[in-house]
Phi, psi and omega in degrees: 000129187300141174337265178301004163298294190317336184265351181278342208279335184283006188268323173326304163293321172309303205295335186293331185260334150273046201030027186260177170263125172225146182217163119334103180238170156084251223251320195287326185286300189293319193289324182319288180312318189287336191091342193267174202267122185280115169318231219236139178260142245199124187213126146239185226203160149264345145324101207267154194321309190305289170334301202286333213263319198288332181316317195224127158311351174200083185257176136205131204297099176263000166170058165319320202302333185256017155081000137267146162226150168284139143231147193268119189208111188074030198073015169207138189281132176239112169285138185222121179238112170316142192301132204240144151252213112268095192327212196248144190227150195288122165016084129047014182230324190220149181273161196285331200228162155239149166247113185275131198212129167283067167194084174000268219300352163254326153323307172289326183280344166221051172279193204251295230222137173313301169330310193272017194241022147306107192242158176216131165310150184276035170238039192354059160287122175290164178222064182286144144222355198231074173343042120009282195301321215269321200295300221280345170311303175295328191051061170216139177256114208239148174257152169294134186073211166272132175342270184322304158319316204280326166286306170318318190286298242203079180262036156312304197324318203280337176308308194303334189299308213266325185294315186304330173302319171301322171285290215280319188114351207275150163286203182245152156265151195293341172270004173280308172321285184314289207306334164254018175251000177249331181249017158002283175324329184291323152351311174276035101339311187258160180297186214233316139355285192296335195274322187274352177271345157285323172293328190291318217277330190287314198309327179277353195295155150315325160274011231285312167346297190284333193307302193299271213316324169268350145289350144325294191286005191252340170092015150320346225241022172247322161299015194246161184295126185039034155265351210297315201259033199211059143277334171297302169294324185298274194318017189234342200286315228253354167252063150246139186313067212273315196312316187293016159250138177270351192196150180326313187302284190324294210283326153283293182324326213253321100030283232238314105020279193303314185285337169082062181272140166268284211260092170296304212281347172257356175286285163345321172294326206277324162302348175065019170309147182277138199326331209272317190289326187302322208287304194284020157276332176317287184316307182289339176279347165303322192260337186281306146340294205276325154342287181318317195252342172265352192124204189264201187273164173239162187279293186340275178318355183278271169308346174263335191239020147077143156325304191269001112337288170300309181322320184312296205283336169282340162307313204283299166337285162305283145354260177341285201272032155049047196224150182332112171289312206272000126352271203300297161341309183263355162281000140252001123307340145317278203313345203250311181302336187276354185268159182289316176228183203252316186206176210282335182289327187307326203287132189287001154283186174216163166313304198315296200318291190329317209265346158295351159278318174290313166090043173239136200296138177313177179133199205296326184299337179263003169234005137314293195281345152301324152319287189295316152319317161308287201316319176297303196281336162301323164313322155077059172274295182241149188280149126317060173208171201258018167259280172343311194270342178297324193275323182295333169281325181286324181307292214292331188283311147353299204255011178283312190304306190319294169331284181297000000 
């Protein structure tokens, strides 16, 4: 049994030795089956929350009432969730009730997808009852049961649906398809929260192109935060290259880039994004501008919007323009190790030195002239240091005077 299974097996057994039933399910069982790198093990149990808790010394309770609980076991936390049914469930997102029931196989039936609805035992013996293996065989994402019921209860399921396409590589099976190009609408049901943590996860899949290419066809992408009118940019969106981004900011900046958004910041907003990625998608869309109306890069420009800003902005570029990202990437890492200094703290004056020197009271002339100091030591006008930068401002003052 592979390592993180192996290391999760004593909680199984402890349940198994006090008569309860317990297997591994859900994502960690399909990643196996998948080859892919396994997450958070996942256990379930016919134990009830309260049974599980009296079981094990270090537990803590995040939602007995829906029949999970953590236990801390060997120092890394597991969820172990009692075998479950589901009530009927509220606008289409959540059940009103759960019902705890001893029986793995109802457990499983009113999971999302055949894949995730595999559980497996500690002799890893599988428990398919939904042909699961036969989906991953196949690479089609088939829902348990009926779609159309299955969208209904929950329609997060169809975000989730397209983001697994976006990981895996996998289709949809066509009564899975139809059934979310017939029930779309329900999507403005879930929060704006749930929608955007399946998208950022599509954006990131290896597939994400296709993933884009199917919230078109399926008419999801009219539910989604400011898409409704931006079909035509999902399709110019979904030929890009995505796998060549490293991080959110890059992954929005190219979003928004691709979609011609005029107000990032209230699209962004509409996504609920958190303040600090909006500010740096900005900042990278800022640098993408000013590129654009002014020209290539500079040493000025380089030192004024940083390194990992620019590196952002020039990913997102190359992209666009189907051009070497890490070529460009590593001509501005030269250019950014070759300037004398990094950043505005580096320049070895201050406003004080200035106004002690001039012997003039501060106000605009002392962030001019700070400007200009940079702009010499970027340059390698002047050295960085402050005996140096003192005598090129008494020259530069000299001959200013002369001048005049």
């Amino acid at each position: 049994m592979k390592e993180p299974f192996q290391k999760a097996l004593g909680i199984i057994r402890q349940l198994k030795q006090h008569g309860y039933e317990a297997y591994f399910v859900g994502g960690a069982v399909r990643d196996l089956l998948l080859g892919r790198k396994i997450g958070d093990i996942d256990i379930a149990t016919s134990a009830l929350p309260h049974e599980v808790m009296k079981l094990f010394p270090k537990t803590i309770d995040i939602g007995s009432q829906h029949g999970t609980v953590v236990v801390i076991y060997g120092g890394t936390p597991y969820e172990v969730t009692t075998f479950r049914t589901d009530g009927n469930y509220e606008d289409h997102r959540r059940p009103e009730s759960v019902t705890f029931v001893r029986s793995l196989y109802e457990d499983l039936k009113r999971r999302d997808f055949t894949m995730n609805a595999i559980a497996m035992d500690e002799e890893e013996k599988l428990i398919d009852p939904f042909g699961g293996q036969d989906a991953i065989k196949k690479q089609v994402i088939c829902t348990v049961g009926e779609a159309k019921q299955r969208f209904s209860e929950d329609a997060l399921r169809m975000m989730r649906a397209i983001r697994f396409v976006s990981q895996l590589g996998f289709s949809l099976a066509e009564e899975t398809r139809r059934a979310i190009v017939e029930n779309a609408s329900l999507l403005s049901h879930i929060s704006v929260e749930r929608m955007t943590m399946e998208f950022e996860k599509l954006l990131e899949g290896p597939f994400a192109s296709r993933g884009l290419s199917l919230l078109v066809e399926t008419g999801l992408f009219s539910y989604l935060p400011q898409l409704h009118d931006k079909e035509r940019e999902l399709k110019e969106a979904a030929g890009y290259d995505w796998n060549l981004l490293d991080s959110r900011g890059q992954r929005w900046g190219l979003l928004c880039q691709a979609l011609h958004i005029g107000d990032a910041d209230a699209f962004l907003r509409a996504w609920k994004l958190p303040n600090r990625l909006i500010k740096e998608v900005k900042a990278v869309l800022l640098i993408l501008q000013t590129i654009r109306s002014f020209g290539d890069w500079t040493k000025e420009r380089l030192f004024v919007f940083g390194l990992e800003h620019a590196i952002s902005a020039e990913t997102v570029r190359s992209v666009i323009n189907g051009e070497p990202v890490e070529k460009h990437r590593q001509i501005l890492n030269e250019m950014f190790a070759a300037l004398p200094i990094k950043t505005k703290n580096e320049l070895a004056v201050s406003g004080k030195d200035l106004m002690e020197w001039f012997e003039k009271p501060g106000g605009p002339w002392v962030k001019e002239m700070l400007a200009a100091i940079e702009h010499a030591v970027i340059h390698g006008e002047v050295d960085n240091h402050k005996e140096r930068i003192y005598e090129w401002l008494m020259d530069r003052n000299r001959i200013q005077e002369k001048n005049c």
